[in-house]
Amino acid sequence: MLAVAEKAIKESARLKIGEIHHGDHVHAAGPDPHVWLGLEEAADMVRFISDTLQKLDPAHAADFQKRADAYIRKLEDLRRHGEYALKDKKAKIITMHESFGYFARGFKLKLLDTIQVQPGIEADAGKLKDLVDACQKEPGRIVITTEPQYPKGAAQDLGKRPAAAWLERRLAEVDTLETADAVALTRDPANMDADTTERMPQDHR
C-alpha cells in the first residue's frame, strides 16, 4: 500500500509518523502508512492503479477506467456521508493508535493523542495520566476510539476517569481496515468481497 501511495500521492501531501510496531513487522519512522483511511488519498491511489493497468494492458484500458471511475464515485459517496455525519461536530479525538492522520485531515478533525504507544500494547499508568492531562487542557466533547482488533481496557479506563473539565466523553469503535481474521477469510469468502472497504465504515456507524 505504501509503495502505491509513494507513486500516487505527492510527497508534500504525505503525513509523517514515528516508528510503528505492528506485531510481526515494524514501520520505520517516515511517511504515515495509513493512507487508505484518507478518502482523497484512496481515490488518488485508485487512479494510479488504473493508469498503470491501462499501460500494461491497453486492450482493456476502457474497462479499467470504467471500474476506477465507479469506485471513485463510491469513495465520493463515503466522503459525503462522512461530511454529513460529522457536520458541526466539535469533538476532539483520542485514537487507539497513531493511524487516523489522513482521516482526520480529510474531515478537519482534531486528534489529541493516542492511547497505545505501540499498537497492541496497552497504555500504562503514566500514559493514562498524560492522556487525562491532555483532555483537561481541551475541555469539551472528547471521543475515545477503540479498534476491534485491540483490547479496550485502557480506553474504557480513560473514559471513566473523573475530570471535571471534560464536558462529555464517549467511546466509539472505529475499524482501521488493516487487519482481518485469517481463518474467517478462509472460511467465509464473503469477507473478501471487493466492497469491504466501502461497507465496513457503514457497518461501524
Short mmCIF file of C-alpha atoms in Angstrom, two decimals:
data_model
loop_
_atom_site.label_atom_id
_atom_site.label_comp_id
_atom_site.label_asym_id
_atom_site.label_seq_id
_atom_site.Cartn_x
_atom_site.Cartn_y
_atom_site.Cartn_z
CA MET A 1 0.00 0.00 0.00
CA LEU A 2 2.75 2.45 0.92
CA ALA A 3 4.61 1.75 -2.33
CA VAL A 4 1.48 2.70 -4.27
CA ALA A 5 0.98 5.79 -2.13
CA GLU A 6 4.54 6.94 -2.81
CA LYS A 7 3.80 6.97 -6.52
CA ALA A 8 0.21 8.20 -6.36
CA ILE A 9 0.43 10.91 -3.70
CA LYS A 10 2.78 13.87 -3.78
CA GLU A 11 5.45 13.75 -1.10
CA SER A 12 4.32 17.14 0.19
CA ALA A 13 0.86 15.68 0.85
CA ARG A 14 2.08 12.62 2.75
CA LEU A 15 1.92 12.77 6.52
CA LYS A 16 4.92 11.79 8.64
CA ILE A 17 4.84 9.42 11.58
CA GLY A 18 7.20 7.87 14.12
CA GLU A 19 8.22 4.21 14.20
CA ILE A 20 5.22 1.86 14.48
CA HIS A 21 5.41 -1.74 15.71
CA HIS A 22 2.69 -3.97 14.24
CA GLY A 23 3.29 -7.29 15.96
CA ASP A 24 5.22 -9.22 13.30
CA HIS A 25 6.58 -6.17 11.47
CA VAL A 26 7.73 -2.61 12.01
CA HIS A 27 7.03 0.56 10.03
CA ALA A 28 10.12 2.75 10.24
CA ALA A 29 9.75 6.43 11.02
CA GLY A 30 8.78 8.26 7.86
CA PRO A 31 5.63 8.52 5.73
CA ASP A 32 2.43 7.60 7.56
CA PRO A 33 1.43 4.21 6.06
CA HIS A 34 -2.32 4.59 6.83
CA VAL A 35 -3.09 6.31 3.52
CA TRP A 36 -6.18 4.19 2.79
CA LEU A 37 -8.08 5.93 5.61
CA GLY A 38 -7.99 9.20 3.69
CA LEU A 39 -10.68 9.19 1.02
CA GLU A 40 -8.88 11.70 -1.20
CA GLU A 41 -5.70 9.65 -0.94
CA ALA A 42 -7.61 6.44 -1.66
CA ALA A 43 -9.07 7.99 -4.83
CA ASP A 44 -5.58 9.08 -5.95
CA MET A 45 -4.33 5.52 -5.47
CA VAL A 46 -7.25 4.09 -7.46
CA ARG A 47 -6.42 6.47 -10.32
CA PHE A 48 -2.74 5.49 -10.20
CA ILE A 49 -3.55 1.75 -10.23
CA SER A 50 -5.98 2.22 -13.12
CA ASP A 51 -3.48 4.24 -15.16
CA THR A 52 -0.77 1.63 -14.54
CA LEU A 53 -3.03 -1.27 -15.58
CA GLN A 54 -4.10 0.61 -18.70
CA LYS A 55 -0.47 0.99 -19.76
CA LEU A 56 0.20 -2.70 -19.10
CA ASP A 57 -2.95 -3.89 -20.89
CA PRO A 58 -4.10 -1.23 -23.39
CA ALA A 59 -6.69 -3.59 -24.90
CA HIS A 60 -8.71 -3.39 -21.68
CA ALA A 61 -7.98 0.24 -20.84
CA ALA A 62 -11.63 1.26 -21.13
CA ASP A 63 -12.66 -1.46 -18.66
CA PHE A 64 -10.01 -0.41 -16.13
CA GLN A 65 -11.10 3.21 -16.43
CA LYS A 66 -14.77 2.32 -16.06
CA ARG A 67 -14.15 0.34 -12.86
CA ALA A 68 -11.89 3.04 -11.45
CA ASP A 69 -14.49 5.73 -12.11
CA ALA A 70 -17.18 3.61 -10.44
CA TYR A 71 -15.04 3.00 -7.36
CA ILE A 72 -14.11 6.67 -7.06
CA ARG A 73 -17.82 7.53 -7.14
CA LYS A 74 -18.33 5.16 -4.19
CA LEU A 75 -15.48 6.86 -2.33
CA GLU A 76 -17.13 10.19 -3.05
CA ASP A 77 -20.40 8.83 -1.60
CA LEU A 78 -18.48 7.86 1.54
CA ARG A 79 -16.98 11.33 1.75
CA ARG A 80 -20.42 12.95 1.54
CA HIS A 81 -21.73 10.56 4.17
CA GLY A 82 -18.81 11.44 6.44
CA GLU A 83 -19.27 15.16 5.96
CA TYR A 84 -22.97 14.85 6.82
CA ALA A 85 -22.34 12.65 9.87
CA LEU A 86 -19.55 14.88 11.17
CA LYS A 87 -21.15 18.22 10.32
CA ASP A 88 -20.81 20.72 13.16
CA LYS A 89 -19.12 18.11 15.36
CA LYS A 90 -16.55 19.83 17.57
CA ALA A 91 -15.24 16.71 19.29
CA LYS A 92 -11.58 16.14 19.95
CA ILE A 93 -10.41 12.57 19.38
CA ILE A 94 -8.10 10.19 21.21
CA THR A 95 -7.32 7.24 18.97
CA MET A 96 -6.27 3.73 19.90
CA HIS A 97 -3.05 4.03 17.91
CA GLU A 98 -1.50 6.53 15.52
CA SER A 99 -3.46 5.66 12.40
CA PHE A 100 -6.09 8.34 11.72
CA GLY A 101 -3.99 11.22 10.46
CA TYR A 102 -5.31 11.14 6.89
CA PHE A 103 -8.88 10.54 8.03
CA ALA A 104 -8.71 13.44 10.47
CA ARG A 105 -7.17 15.74 7.89
CA GLY A 106 -9.84 14.88 5.34
CA PHE A 107 -12.69 15.70 7.72
CA LYS A 108 -10.92 18.51 9.62
CA LEU A 109 -10.99 16.64 12.93
CA LYS A 110 -8.67 17.34 15.86
CA LEU A 111 -6.57 14.46 17.16
CA LEU A 112 -5.45 14.97 20.75
CA ASP A 113 -3.33 11.88 21.36
CA THR A 114 -3.12 8.11 21.05
CA ILE A 115 -3.63 5.51 23.78
CA GLN A 116 -1.10 2.94 22.63
CA VAL A 117 2.50 3.97 22.16
CA GLN A 118 2.79 0.79 20.07
CA PRO A 119 -0.24 -0.97 18.53
CA GLY A 120 -1.44 -3.80 20.75
CA ILE A 121 0.43 -2.65 23.85
CA GLU A 122 -1.87 -1.16 26.49
CA ALA A 123 -1.14 2.25 27.99
CA ASP A 124 0.48 2.17 31.43
CA ALA A 125 -0.45 4.41 34.37
CA GLY A 126 1.93 7.14 33.26
CA LYS A 127 0.49 7.24 29.74
CA LEU A 128 -3.07 7.34 31.09
CA LYS A 129 -2.16 10.29 33.30
CA ASP A 130 -0.73 12.10 30.28
CA LEU A 131 -3.96 11.45 28.38
CA VAL A 132 -6.09 12.78 31.23
CA ASP A 133 -3.91 15.89 31.37
CA ALA A 134 -4.31 16.37 27.61
CA CYS A 135 -8.09 16.13 27.91
CA GLN A 136 -8.24 18.58 30.79
CA LYS A 137 -6.43 21.12 28.62
CA GLU A 138 -9.06 20.64 25.89
CA PRO A 139 -12.47 20.89 27.61
CA GLY A 140 -15.46 19.90 25.56
CA ARG A 141 -16.55 16.76 23.84
CA ILE A 142 -13.92 14.02 23.84
CA VAL A 143 -14.33 10.92 21.68
CA ILE A 144 -12.13 7.98 22.64
CA THR A 145 -11.90 5.46 19.83
CA THR A 146 -11.32 1.74 20.16
CA GLU A 147 -10.44 -0.76 17.45
CA PRO A 148 -11.92 -4.27 17.17
CA GLN A 149 -8.53 -5.98 17.00
CA TYR A 150 -7.13 -4.43 20.20
CA PRO A 151 -8.06 -4.69 23.91
CA LYS A 152 -10.38 -1.91 25.08
CA GLY A 153 -9.30 -1.84 28.74
CA ALA A 154 -7.22 1.35 28.64
CA ALA A 155 -9.81 3.22 26.56
CA GLN A 156 -12.59 2.22 28.94
CA ASP A 157 -10.47 3.21 31.95
CA LEU A 158 -9.71 6.58 30.40
CA GLY A 159 -13.39 7.16 29.67
CA LYS A 160 -14.34 6.56 33.30
CA ARG A 161 -11.68 8.67 34.96
CA PRO A 162 -13.02 11.72 36.81
CA ALA A 163 -12.12 15.01 35.19
CA ALA A 164 -14.39 17.99 35.77
CA ALA A 165 -13.12 19.78 32.69
CA TRP A 166 -14.43 17.07 30.38
CA LEU A 167 -17.96 18.09 29.48
CA GLU A 168 -18.67 14.90 27.59
CA ARG A 169 -16.84 11.65 26.93
CA ARG A 170 -17.84 8.69 24.83
CA LEU A 171 -16.28 5.58 23.37
CA ALA A 172 -16.64 4.80 19.68
CA GLU A 173 -15.35 1.72 17.84
CA VAL A 174 -13.58 2.56 14.60
CA ASP A 175 -12.13 -0.07 12.27
CA THR A 176 -8.87 0.88 10.57
CA LEU A 177 -9.44 -1.79 7.87
CA GLU A 178 -5.88 -3.06 8.29
CA THR A 179 -6.39 -6.43 9.96
CA ALA A 180 -8.69 -9.39 9.44
CA ASP A 181 -9.17 -12.83 10.91
CA ALA A 182 -7.26 -15.12 8.52
CA VAL A 183 -9.41 -18.12 9.48
CA ALA A 184 -12.59 -16.15 8.86
CA LEU A 185 -11.35 -15.06 5.46
CA THR A 186 -10.66 -18.68 4.52
CA ARG A 187 -13.96 -19.93 5.91
CA ASP A 188 -16.14 -17.11 4.59
CA PRO A 189 -15.24 -15.83 1.10
CA ALA A 190 -17.78 -13.04 1.55
CA ASN A 191 -15.27 -11.37 3.85
CA MET A 192 -13.05 -10.89 0.83
CA ASP A 193 -15.66 -9.01 -1.20
CA ALA A 194 -14.33 -6.12 -3.24
CA ASP A 195 -16.68 -3.74 -1.44
CA THR A 196 -15.35 -4.48 2.05
CA THR A 197 -13.66 -1.09 2.30
CA GLU A 198 -16.93 0.64 1.43
CA ARG A 199 -19.14 -1.48 3.70
CA MET A 200 -17.08 -1.50 6.89
CA PRO A 201 -17.33 2.23 7.66
CA GLN A 202 -21.09 1.90 7.23
CA ASP A 203 -21.19 -1.22 9.42
CA HIS A 204 -19.48 0.68 12.24
CA ARG A 205 -21.75 3.73 12.16
#
